[in-house]
XYZ file of C-alpha atoms in Angstrom:
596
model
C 19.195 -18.218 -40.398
C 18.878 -18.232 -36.871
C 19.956 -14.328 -35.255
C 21.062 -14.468 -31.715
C 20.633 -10.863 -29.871
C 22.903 -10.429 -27.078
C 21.845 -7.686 -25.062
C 25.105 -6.448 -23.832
C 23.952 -3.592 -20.437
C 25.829 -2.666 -17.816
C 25.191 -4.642 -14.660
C 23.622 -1.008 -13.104
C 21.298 -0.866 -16.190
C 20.339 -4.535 -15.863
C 19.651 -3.783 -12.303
C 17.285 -1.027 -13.613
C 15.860 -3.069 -15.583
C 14.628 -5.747 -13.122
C 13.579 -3.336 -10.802
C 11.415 -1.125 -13.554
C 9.481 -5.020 -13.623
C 9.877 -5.503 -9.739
C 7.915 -2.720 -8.488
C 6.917 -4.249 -4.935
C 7.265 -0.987 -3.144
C 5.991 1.055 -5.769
C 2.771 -1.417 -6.312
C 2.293 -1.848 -2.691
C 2.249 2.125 -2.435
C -0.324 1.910 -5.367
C -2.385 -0.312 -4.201
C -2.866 1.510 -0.688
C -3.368 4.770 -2.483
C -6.020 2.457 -5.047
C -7.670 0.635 -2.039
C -8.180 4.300 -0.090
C -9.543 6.048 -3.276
C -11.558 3.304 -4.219
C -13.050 2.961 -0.693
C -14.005 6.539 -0.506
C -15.579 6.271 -3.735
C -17.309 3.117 -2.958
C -18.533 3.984 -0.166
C -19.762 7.651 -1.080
C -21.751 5.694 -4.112
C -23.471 3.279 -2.120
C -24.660 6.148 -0.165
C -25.838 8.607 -2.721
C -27.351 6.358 -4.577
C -29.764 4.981 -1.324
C -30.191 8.605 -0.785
C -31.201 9.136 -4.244
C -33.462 6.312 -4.147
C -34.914 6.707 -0.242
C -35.694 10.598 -1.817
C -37.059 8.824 -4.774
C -39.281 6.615 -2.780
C -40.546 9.219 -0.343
C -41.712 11.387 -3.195
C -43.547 8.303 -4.882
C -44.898 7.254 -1.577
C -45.891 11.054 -0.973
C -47.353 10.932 -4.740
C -49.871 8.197 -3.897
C -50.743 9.401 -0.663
C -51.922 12.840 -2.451
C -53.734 10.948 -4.285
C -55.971 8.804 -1.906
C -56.196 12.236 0.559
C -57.680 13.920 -2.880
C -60.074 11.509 -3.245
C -61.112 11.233 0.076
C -62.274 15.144 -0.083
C -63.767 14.448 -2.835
C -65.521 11.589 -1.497
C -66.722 12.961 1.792
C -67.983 16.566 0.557
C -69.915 15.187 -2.206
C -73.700 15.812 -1.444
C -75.153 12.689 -2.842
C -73.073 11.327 -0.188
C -74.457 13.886 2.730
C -77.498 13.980 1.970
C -77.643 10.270 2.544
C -76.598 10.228 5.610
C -78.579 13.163 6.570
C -81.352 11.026 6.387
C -83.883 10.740 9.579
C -84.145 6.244 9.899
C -87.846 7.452 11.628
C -89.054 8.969 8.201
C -86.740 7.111 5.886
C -89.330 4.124 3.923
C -87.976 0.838 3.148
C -88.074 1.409 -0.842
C -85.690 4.151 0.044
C -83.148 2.933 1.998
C -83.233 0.239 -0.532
C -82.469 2.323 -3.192
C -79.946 4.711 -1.676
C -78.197 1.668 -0.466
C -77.683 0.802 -4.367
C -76.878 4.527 -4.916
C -73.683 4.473 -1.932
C -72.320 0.970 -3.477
C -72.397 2.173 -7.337
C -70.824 5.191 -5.364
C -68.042 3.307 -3.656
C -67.504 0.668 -6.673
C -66.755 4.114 -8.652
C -63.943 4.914 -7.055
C -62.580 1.307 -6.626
C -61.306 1.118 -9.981
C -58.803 3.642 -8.911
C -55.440 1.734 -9.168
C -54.170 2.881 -5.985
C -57.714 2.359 -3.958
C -58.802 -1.511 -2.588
C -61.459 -1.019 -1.242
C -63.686 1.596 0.140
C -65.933 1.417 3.207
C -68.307 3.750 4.484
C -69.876 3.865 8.550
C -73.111 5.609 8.684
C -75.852 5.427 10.864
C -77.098 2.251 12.944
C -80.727 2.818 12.661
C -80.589 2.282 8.857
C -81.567 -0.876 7.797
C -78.617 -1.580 5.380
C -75.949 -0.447 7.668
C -75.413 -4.118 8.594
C -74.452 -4.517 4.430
C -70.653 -5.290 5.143
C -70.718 -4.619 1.363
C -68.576 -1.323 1.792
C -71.184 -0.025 4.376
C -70.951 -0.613 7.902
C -72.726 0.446 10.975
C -71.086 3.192 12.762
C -71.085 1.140 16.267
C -68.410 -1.348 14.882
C -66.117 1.581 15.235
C -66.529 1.876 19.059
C -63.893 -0.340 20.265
C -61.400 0.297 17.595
C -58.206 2.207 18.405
C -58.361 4.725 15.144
C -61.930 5.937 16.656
C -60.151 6.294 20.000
C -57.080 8.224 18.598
C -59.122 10.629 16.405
C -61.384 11.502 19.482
C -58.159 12.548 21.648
C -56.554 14.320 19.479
C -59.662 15.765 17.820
C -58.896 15.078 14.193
C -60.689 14.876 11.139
C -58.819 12.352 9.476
C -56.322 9.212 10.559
C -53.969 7.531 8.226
C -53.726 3.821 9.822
C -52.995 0.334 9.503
C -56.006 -1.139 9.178
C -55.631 -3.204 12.635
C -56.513 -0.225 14.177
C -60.291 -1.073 13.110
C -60.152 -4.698 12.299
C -56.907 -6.717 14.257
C -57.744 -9.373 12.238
C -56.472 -7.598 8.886
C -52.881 -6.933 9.113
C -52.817 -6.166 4.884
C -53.895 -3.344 4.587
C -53.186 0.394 5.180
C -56.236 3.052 5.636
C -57.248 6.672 5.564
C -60.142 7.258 8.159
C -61.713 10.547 7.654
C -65.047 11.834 9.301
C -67.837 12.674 7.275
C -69.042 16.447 8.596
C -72.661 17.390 8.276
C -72.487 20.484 5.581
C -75.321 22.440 7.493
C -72.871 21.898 11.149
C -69.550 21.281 11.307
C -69.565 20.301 14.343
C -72.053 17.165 13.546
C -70.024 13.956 12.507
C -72.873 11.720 10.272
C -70.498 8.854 9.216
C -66.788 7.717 8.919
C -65.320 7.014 5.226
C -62.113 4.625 5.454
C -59.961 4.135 1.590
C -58.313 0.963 1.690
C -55.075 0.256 0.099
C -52.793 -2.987 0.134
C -49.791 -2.801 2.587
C -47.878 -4.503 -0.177
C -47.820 -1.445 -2.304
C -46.097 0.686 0.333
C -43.684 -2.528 0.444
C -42.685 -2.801 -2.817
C -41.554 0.656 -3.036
C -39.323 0.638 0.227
C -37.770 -2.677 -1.574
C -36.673 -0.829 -3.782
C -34.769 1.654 -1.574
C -31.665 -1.006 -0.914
C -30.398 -3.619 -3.242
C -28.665 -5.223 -0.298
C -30.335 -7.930 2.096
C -28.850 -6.080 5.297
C -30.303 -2.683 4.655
C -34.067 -2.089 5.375
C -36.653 1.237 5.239
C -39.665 0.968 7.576
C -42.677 3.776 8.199
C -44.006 4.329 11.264
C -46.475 6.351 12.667
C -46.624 8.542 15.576
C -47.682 5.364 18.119
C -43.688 4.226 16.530
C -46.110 1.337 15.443
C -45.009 -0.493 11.661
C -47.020 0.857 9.100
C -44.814 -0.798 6.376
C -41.316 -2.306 6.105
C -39.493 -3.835 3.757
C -37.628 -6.430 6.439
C -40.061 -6.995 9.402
C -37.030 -9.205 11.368
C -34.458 -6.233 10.734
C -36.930 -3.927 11.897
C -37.844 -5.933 15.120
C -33.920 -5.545 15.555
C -33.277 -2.368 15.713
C -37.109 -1.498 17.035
C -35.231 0.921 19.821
C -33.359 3.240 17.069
C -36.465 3.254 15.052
C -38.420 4.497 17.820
C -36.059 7.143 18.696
C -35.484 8.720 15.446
C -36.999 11.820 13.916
C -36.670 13.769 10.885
C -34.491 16.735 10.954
C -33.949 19.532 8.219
C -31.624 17.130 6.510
C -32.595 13.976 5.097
C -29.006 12.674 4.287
C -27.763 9.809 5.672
C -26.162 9.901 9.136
C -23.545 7.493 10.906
C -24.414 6.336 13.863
C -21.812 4.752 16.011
C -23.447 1.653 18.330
C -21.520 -1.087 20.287
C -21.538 -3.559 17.567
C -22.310 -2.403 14.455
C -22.211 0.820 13.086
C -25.084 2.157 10.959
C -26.343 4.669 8.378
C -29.090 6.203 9.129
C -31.769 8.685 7.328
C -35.480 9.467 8.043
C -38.142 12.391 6.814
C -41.565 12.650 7.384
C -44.404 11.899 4.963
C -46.777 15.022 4.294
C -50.568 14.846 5.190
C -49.557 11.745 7.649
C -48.033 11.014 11.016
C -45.956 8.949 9.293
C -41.822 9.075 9.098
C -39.849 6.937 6.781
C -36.814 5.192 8.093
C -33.871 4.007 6.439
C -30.626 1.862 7.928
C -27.828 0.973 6.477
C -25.185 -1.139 8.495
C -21.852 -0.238 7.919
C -21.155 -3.909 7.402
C -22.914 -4.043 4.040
C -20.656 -0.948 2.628
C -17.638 -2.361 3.851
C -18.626 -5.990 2.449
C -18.680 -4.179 -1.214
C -15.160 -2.710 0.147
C -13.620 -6.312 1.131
C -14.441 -7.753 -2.872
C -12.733 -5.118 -4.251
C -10.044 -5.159 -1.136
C -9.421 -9.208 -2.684
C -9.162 -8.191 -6.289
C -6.646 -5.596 -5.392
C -4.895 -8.156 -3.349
C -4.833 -10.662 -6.109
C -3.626 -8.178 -8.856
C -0.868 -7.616 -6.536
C 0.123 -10.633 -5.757
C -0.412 -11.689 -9.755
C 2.112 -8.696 -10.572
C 4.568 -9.084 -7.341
C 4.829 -13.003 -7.504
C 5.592 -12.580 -11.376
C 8.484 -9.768 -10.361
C 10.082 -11.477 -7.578
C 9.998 -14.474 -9.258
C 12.009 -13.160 -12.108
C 14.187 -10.854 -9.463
C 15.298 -14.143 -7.991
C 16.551 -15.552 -10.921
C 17.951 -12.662 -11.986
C 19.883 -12.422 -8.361
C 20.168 -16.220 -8.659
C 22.618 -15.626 -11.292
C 24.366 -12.586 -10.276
C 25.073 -14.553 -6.630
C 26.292 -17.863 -8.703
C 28.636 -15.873 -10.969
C 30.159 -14.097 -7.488
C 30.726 -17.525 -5.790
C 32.371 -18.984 -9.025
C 35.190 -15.742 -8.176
C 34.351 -16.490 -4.423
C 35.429 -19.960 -5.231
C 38.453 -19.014 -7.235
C 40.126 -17.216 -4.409
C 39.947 -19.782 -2.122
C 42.225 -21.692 -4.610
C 44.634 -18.929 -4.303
C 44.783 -19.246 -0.910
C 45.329 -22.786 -1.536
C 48.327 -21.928 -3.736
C 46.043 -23.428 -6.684
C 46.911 -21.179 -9.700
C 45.014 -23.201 -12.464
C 41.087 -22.597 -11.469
C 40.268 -20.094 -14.283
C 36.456 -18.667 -14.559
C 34.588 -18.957 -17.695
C 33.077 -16.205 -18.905
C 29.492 -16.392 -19.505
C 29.187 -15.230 -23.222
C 25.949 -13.241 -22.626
C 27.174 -11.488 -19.928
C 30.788 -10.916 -20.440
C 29.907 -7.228 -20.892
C 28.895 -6.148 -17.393
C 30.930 -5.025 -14.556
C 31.002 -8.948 -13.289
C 32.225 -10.077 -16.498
C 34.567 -7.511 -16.696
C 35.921 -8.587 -12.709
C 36.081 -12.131 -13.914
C 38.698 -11.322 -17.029
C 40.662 -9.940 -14.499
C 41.132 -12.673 -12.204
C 41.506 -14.547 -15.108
C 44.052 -12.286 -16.484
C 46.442 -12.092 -13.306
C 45.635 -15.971 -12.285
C 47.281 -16.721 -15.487
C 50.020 -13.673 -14.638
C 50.624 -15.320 -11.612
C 50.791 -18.756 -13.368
C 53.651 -17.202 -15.802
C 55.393 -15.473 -12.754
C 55.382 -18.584 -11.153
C 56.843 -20.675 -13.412
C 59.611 -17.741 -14.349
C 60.467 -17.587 -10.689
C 60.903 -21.593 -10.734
C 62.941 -21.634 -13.802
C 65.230 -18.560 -12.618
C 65.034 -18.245 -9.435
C 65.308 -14.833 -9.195
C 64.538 -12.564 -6.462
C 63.322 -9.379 -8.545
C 61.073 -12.012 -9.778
C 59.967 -13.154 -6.517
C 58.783 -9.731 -5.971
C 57.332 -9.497 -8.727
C 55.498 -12.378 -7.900
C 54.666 -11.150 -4.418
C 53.207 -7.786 -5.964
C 50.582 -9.634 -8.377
C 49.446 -11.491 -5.516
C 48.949 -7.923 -3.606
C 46.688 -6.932 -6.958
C 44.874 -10.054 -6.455
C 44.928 -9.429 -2.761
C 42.173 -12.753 -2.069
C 41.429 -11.891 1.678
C 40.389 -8.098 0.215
C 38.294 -9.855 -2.690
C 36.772 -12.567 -1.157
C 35.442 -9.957 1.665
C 34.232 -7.498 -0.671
C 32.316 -10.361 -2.646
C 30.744 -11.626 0.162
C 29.688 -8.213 1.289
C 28.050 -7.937 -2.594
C 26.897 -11.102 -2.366
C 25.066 -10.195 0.972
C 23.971 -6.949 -0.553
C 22.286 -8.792 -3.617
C 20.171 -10.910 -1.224
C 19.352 -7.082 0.425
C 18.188 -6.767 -2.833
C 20.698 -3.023 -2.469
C 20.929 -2.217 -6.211
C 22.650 0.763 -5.976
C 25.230 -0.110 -3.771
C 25.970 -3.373 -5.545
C 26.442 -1.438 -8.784
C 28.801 1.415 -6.297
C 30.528 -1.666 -5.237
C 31.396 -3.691 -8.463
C 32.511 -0.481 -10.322
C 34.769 0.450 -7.267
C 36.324 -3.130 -7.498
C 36.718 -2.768 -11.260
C 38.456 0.221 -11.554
C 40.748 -0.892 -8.399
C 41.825 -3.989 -9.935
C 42.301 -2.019 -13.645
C 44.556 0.467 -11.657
C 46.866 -2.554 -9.998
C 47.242 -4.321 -13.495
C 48.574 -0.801 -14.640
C 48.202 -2.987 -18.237
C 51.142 -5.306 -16.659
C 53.618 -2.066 -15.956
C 55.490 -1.811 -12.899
C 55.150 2.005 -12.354
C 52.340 4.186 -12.147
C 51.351 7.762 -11.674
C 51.594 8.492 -8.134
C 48.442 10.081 -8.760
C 46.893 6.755 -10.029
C 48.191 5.131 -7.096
C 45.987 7.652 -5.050
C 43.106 6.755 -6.609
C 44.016 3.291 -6.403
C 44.272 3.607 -2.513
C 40.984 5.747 -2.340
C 38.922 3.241 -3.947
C 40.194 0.777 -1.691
C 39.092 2.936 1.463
C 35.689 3.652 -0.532
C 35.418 -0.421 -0.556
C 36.345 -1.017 2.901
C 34.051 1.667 4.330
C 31.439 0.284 2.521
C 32.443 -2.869 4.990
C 32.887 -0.992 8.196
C 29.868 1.875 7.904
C 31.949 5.179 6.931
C 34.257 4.327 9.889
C 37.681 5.403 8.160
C 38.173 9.550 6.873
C 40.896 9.671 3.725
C 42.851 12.916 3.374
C 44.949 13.358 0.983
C 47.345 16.838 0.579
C 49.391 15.956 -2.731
C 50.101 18.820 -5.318
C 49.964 18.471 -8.790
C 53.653 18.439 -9.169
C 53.919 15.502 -7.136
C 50.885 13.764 -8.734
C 53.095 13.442 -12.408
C 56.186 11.588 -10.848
C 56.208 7.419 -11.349
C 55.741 4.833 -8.291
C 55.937 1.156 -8.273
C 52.234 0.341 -8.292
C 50.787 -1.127 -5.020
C 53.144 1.007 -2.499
C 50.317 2.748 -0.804
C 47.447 0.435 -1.066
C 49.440 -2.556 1.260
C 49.839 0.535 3.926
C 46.477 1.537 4.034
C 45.454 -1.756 4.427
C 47.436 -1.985 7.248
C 46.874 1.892 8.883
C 43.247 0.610 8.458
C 43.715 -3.101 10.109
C 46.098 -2.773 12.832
C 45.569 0.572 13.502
C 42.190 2.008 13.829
C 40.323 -0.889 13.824
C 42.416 -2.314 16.713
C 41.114 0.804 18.635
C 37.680 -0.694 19.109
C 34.252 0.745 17.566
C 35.872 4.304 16.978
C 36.169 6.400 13.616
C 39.423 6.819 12.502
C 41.343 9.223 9.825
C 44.003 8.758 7.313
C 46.269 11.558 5.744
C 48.827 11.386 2.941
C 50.650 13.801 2.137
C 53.998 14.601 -0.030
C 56.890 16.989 -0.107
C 60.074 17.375 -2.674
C 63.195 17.175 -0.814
C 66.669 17.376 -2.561
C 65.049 15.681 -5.385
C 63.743 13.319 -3.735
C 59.795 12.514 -3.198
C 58.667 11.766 0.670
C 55.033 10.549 1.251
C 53.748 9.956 4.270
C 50.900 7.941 5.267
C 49.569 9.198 8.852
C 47.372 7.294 10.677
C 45.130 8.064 14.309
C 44.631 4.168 15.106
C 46.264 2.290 18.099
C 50.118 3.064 17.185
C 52.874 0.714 17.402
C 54.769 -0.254 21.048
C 58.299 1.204 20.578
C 60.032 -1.832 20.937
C 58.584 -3.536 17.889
C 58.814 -0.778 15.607
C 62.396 -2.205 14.439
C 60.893 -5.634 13.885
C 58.550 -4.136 11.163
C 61.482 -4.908 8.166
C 63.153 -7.419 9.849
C 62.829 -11.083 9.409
C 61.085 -11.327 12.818
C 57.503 -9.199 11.475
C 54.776 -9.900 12.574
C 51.974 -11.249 10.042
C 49.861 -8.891 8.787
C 46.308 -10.649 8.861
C 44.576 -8.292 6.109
C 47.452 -7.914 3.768
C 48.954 -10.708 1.297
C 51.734 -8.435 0.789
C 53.304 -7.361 3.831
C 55.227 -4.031 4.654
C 58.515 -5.370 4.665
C 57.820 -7.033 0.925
C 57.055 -2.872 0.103
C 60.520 -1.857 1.170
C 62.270 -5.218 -0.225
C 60.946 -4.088 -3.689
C 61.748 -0.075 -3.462
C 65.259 -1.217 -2.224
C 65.822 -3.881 -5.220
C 64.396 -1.363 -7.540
C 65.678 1.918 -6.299
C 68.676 1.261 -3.473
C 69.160 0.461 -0.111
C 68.846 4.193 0.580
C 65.423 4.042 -0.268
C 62.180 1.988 0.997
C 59.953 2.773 3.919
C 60.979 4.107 7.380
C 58.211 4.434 10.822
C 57.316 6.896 13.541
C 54.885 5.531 15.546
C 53.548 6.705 19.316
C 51.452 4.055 21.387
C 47.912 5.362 21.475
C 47.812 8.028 19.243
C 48.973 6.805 15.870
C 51.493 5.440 13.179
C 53.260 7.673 10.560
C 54.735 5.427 7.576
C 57.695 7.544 5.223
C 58.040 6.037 1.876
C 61.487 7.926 0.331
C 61.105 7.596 -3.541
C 63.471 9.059 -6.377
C 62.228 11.411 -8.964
C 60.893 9.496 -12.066
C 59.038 11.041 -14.537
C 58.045 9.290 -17.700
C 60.620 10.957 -19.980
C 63.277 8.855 -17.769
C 61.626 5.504 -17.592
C 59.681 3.672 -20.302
C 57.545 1.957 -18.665
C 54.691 3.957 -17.946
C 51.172 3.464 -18.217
C-alpha cells in the first residue's frame, strides 16, 4: 500500500522553509568570514613554520660550523704539527723531510674521515722540499695572490671562513676555514696556513630545506655581500640589491617588506664564529598563491550549495507565481463578464494562504454565477444589488493589482511581505463573504476597510494614515457589508492620490443621534468642485476608475434596504478635502437574523 504524505504548511512556513535551504546571504556572509579566517591562518602558518625551519637551519648550520672551528684549534695547536713547521729547511736532511711529510698526510687523512670535513690542506714553508706535494700540503707562496690572504692581512685576523675561490677561482664547490698557524714560542710569528674544506652542497641542502615553495629562497653571505651558499642562485641574482642591504637585527622574525612589484618576507641573523648572515625571502605571491586554492574551493562550495538553493527557490517561486496568474487570469474574465473560469485547486497545496484565496474566488465566481442567473430569472432590483455588492467583494481591479504587486514581490524574492500580503487579502475577502450574510458588525466592517488601506499602502509606500474614532457601543450595531470599503477606495483614488506625490490621512468616526448611527468618512485629498457634488447620486456620476461598485450603488442599496431617508450624503471643499455621511438605523443582532 502506497502512503501519500501531504505536507499541509502555511505558505509563511513554506517560505521558511525554502529560505532555511536558500541561505545565499547567510553563505555569502560565511564564506567572507571563512575566506578572512582562513587567510589569516594560512598565512600566519606558512610563516611560522619558515621561521621555525630558517631557526632550525641556522642552528644546524651553526652546529657544523662549531664543529669544523673545533677542529681547526685542535688542528693548529697540536705540536706534532708546530714543531714541523718549526723546522730550519738549512738543517732539515732529506730522510727527514721525507718522513715528516708522511707524518703531516697520516695527520691530515686523520681528520678527513670526519663527516663534515673534505679535505684538509696545509701551507707551510717554501724551502721544504715537499711543500710542492699538492697532496694536502702546499707551499705557502701559492697563497700570495689569493684574496683570503689579502683579507686576513687587512683586517689582521687569525682565521677566515671563505668560499674557496678566494684561494683557488677555479673551485667554486667548496666552502673553507683559513686559519693561521702561530709559532707557540711567538705569537706574533705565522709558520703556515691550515684551510678545512667542506662541500658547498652541504650548506645547500640545508637552506633547501628552509622553503617547500619554488619562489622562496635562503642565501649566506659574507661580509664582501659575496654568495657563500644559496639554495636558488637565479632568485638570489634577483634580488642581489635587498640581499646586500640587509642585516640582522635583535629579531629574527620575518619582516614585510613593501617594494614596487612584489611584496616580500623577509628574515636574516648572523652565523656565530663567521662573517656570515643568513638570508631568507619570501614573496608575498607564494602565500597568497596557497590563499587563491583555498579562495577556489570556497568559491566552488558556494556555488555547489547556492546553485542547489536557488535552483530549488525558483521552482518553488515558479509555482507560487503560476498559481497567482491562474487568479490573475481569472479576473480578467470577470472583467470580461465571463463568470464560468473556476480555479482548480492544487490538492497538495490547498492548505496555504493561496489555496485558501483561490476557494474564494471560486466560492463568489460561482455566487456571482447564482446571482446572475436569479437576477435573469426575476429581474429584481434588490437582486441587482445584490449582484452589484458580490462584485464589490470580488472587486477585480483591487485583486488583480494586489496580485501583481505579490507576484512582483515573489520575483524580489520579499518573503515576509508576500506572506503580510496574502494573509491581508485572505482575511479581507473572508470579511466581505460575511459567510454569504448581508450585514456585518460595523466593527468587522472596520477591519474590513483597514486591511484594505494596509493592502493599498503596501502599493503606494505608507502614503495613506487611517484613523479611526469609533466606540465600542457603536462597534456592536449591524451594517450592510461593503459600505465603507467602496468609500475608502474612493477617499484614497480620487482624493489624495489626485493631489500628486503627497501623504494623505483618513478619519472615521461615529456618533448616535436620535437613534440613529452617523459615520463619517473624512478625507485630506483634492476635494470635490461644488458644482459636481450633486452629480455624485445622480444618474450623471462620474465613473469611479478604482471601484467596481460605485458610490451611488452604496446609497441605492441603504435606500432599498433601509428608506429613502437613509443612504449617503457629501461635504466636500476644493483643495482641502471630502467628508462622506453614511446615516444608518440602529440594528443590533437581537432585531435582525442575519448576522454573522
Amino acid at each position: 500500500m502506497k502512503l501519500k504524505l501531504k505536507l499541509k504548511l502555511k505558505l509563511v512556513t513554506q517560505f521558511f522553509l525554502i529560505f532555511s535551504i536558500l541561505i545565499l546571504i547567510p553563505l555569502i556572509i560565511l564564506f567572507g568570514y571563512t575566506y578572512t579566517k582562513m587567510s589569516s591562518m594560512i598565512r600566519e602558518n606558512i610563516l611560522a613554520s619558515t621561521e621555525q625551519a630558517f631557526n632550525q637551519s641556522t642552528s644546524f648550520i651553526s652546529y657544523k660550523i662549531g664543529r669544523l672551528y673545533n677542529t681547526s684549534n685542535s688542528l693548529v695547536i697540536d705540536n706534532n704539527l708546530t714543531s714541523i713547521l718549526l723546522k730550519d729547511p738549512d738543517n732539515y736532511p732529506l730522510p727527514n723531510q721525507i718522513q715528516d711529510m708522511e707524518i703531516l698526510r697520516t695527520y691530515a687523512y686523520s681528520y678527513q674521515h670526519n663527516i663534515d670535513i673534505s679535505d684538509i690542506e696545509i701551507y707551510l714553508n717554501d724551502d721544504f722540499i715537499y711543500s710542492n706535494d699538492k697532496k694536502n700540503i702546499y707551499p705557502i707562496s701559492a697563497l700570495d695572490n689569493s684574496k683570503w690572504l689579502a683579507t686576513i692581512k687587512d683586517r689582521n685576523m687569525r682565521y677566515f671562513w671563505t668560499p674557496y675561490s678566494y684561494i683557488s677561482s677555479n673551485d667554486t664547490n667548496f666552502v673553507a676555514l683559513g686559519k693561521s698557524i702561530i709559532n707557540p714560542g711567538d705569537y706574533t710569528d705565522i709558520i703556515g696556513y691550515l684551510f678545512i674544506k667542506f662541500n658547498k652542497s652541504d650548506l645547500e641542502d640545508i637552506l633547501n630545506k628552509i622553503n617547500s615553495n619554488p619562489q622562496s629562497f635562503s642565501c649566506i653571505v659574507n661580509s664582501f655581500n659575496d654568495v657563500i651558499a644559496t639554495s636558488n642562485m637565479d632568485l638570489c641574482l634577483k634580488y642581489k640589491n635587498i640581499i646586500n642591504s640587509t642585516y640582522p637585527s635583535d629579531n629574527t622574525s620575518l619582516k614585510k617588506l613593501n617594494l614596487k612589484f612584489n611584496d616580500i618576507y623577509i628574515q636574516s641573523t648572523y652565523i656565530d664564529k663567521t662573517d656570515w648572515r643568513i638570508i631568507n625571502i619570501v614573496p608575498y605571491s607564494t602565500i597568497n598563491s596557497k590563499i587563491t586554492n583555498q579562495r577556489i574551493y570556497l568559491i566552488f562550495i558556494v556555488l555547489i550549495f547556492g546553485g542547489t538553493a536557488l535552483f530549488v527557490g525558483y521552482k518553488f517561486f515558479g509555482s507560487i507565481t503560476k498559481r497567482l496568474s491562474k487568479v490573475i487570469n481569472g479576473m480578467r474574465d470577470v472583467h470580461a463578464d465571463n463568470l464560468d473560469n473556476f480555479i482548480k485547486s492544487d490538492e497538495d497545496n490547498k492548505d496555504d494562504e493561496l489555496g485558501e484565496l483561490i476557494n474564494n474566488y471560486n466560492y463568489m465566481i460561482s455566487k456571482m454565477s447564482k446571482l446572475v442567473s436569479d437576477q435573469y430569472k426575476y429581474g429584481k432590483a434588490v437582486k441587482n444589488a445584490e449582484l452589484k455588492a458580490l462584485q464589490s467583494q470580488i472587486n477585480p481591479h483591487f485583486l488583480y493589482n494586489t496580485l501583481d504587486m505579490i507576484n512582483w514581490m515573489s520575483y524580489k524574492n520579499m518573503n515576509s511581505e508576500i506572506s503580510t500580503a496574502v494573509k491581508s487579502l485572505a482575511k479581507f475577502y473572508k470579511l466581505s463573504l460575511n459567510k454569504g450574510n448581508d450585514l456585518t458588525y460595523i466593527g468587522d466592517e472596520l477591519d474590513h476597510v483597514s486591511l484594505y488601506v494596509k493592502i493599498q499602502n503596501m502599493r503606494y509606500r505608507n502614503r495613506i494614515s487611517l484613523e479611526i474614532n469609533i466606540s465600542e457601543e457603536i462597534n456592536n450595531y449591524l451594517i450592510p457589508k461593503i459600505t465603507l470599503q467602496p468609500i475608502v477606495e474612493n477617499s484614497i483614488s480620487h482624493g489624495i492620490l489626485a493631489k500628486g506625490n503627497v501623504n494623505g490621512k483618513i478619519t472615521i468616526s461615529g456618533d448616535i443621534l436620535n437613534d440613529e448611527i452617523y459615520l463619517n468618512v473624512y478625507d485630506d485629498g483634492i476635494g470635490i468642485e461644488k458644482e459636481k457634488l450633486p452629480l455624485l447620486l445622480s444618474s450623471e456620476e462620474i465613473e469611479t476608475n478604482g471601484s467596481g461598485y460605485g458610490l451611488k450603488n452604496i446609497n441605492q442599496r441603504l435606500t432599498l434596504l433601509y428608506g429613502e431617508s437613509y443612504g449617503l450624503s457629501f461635504n466636500s471643499t476644493y483643495g482641502y478635502g471630502t467628508t462622506v455621511t453614511i446615516k444608518l438605523p440602529l440594528i443590533n443582532k437581537t432585531e435582525n437574523d442575519e448576522i454573522l
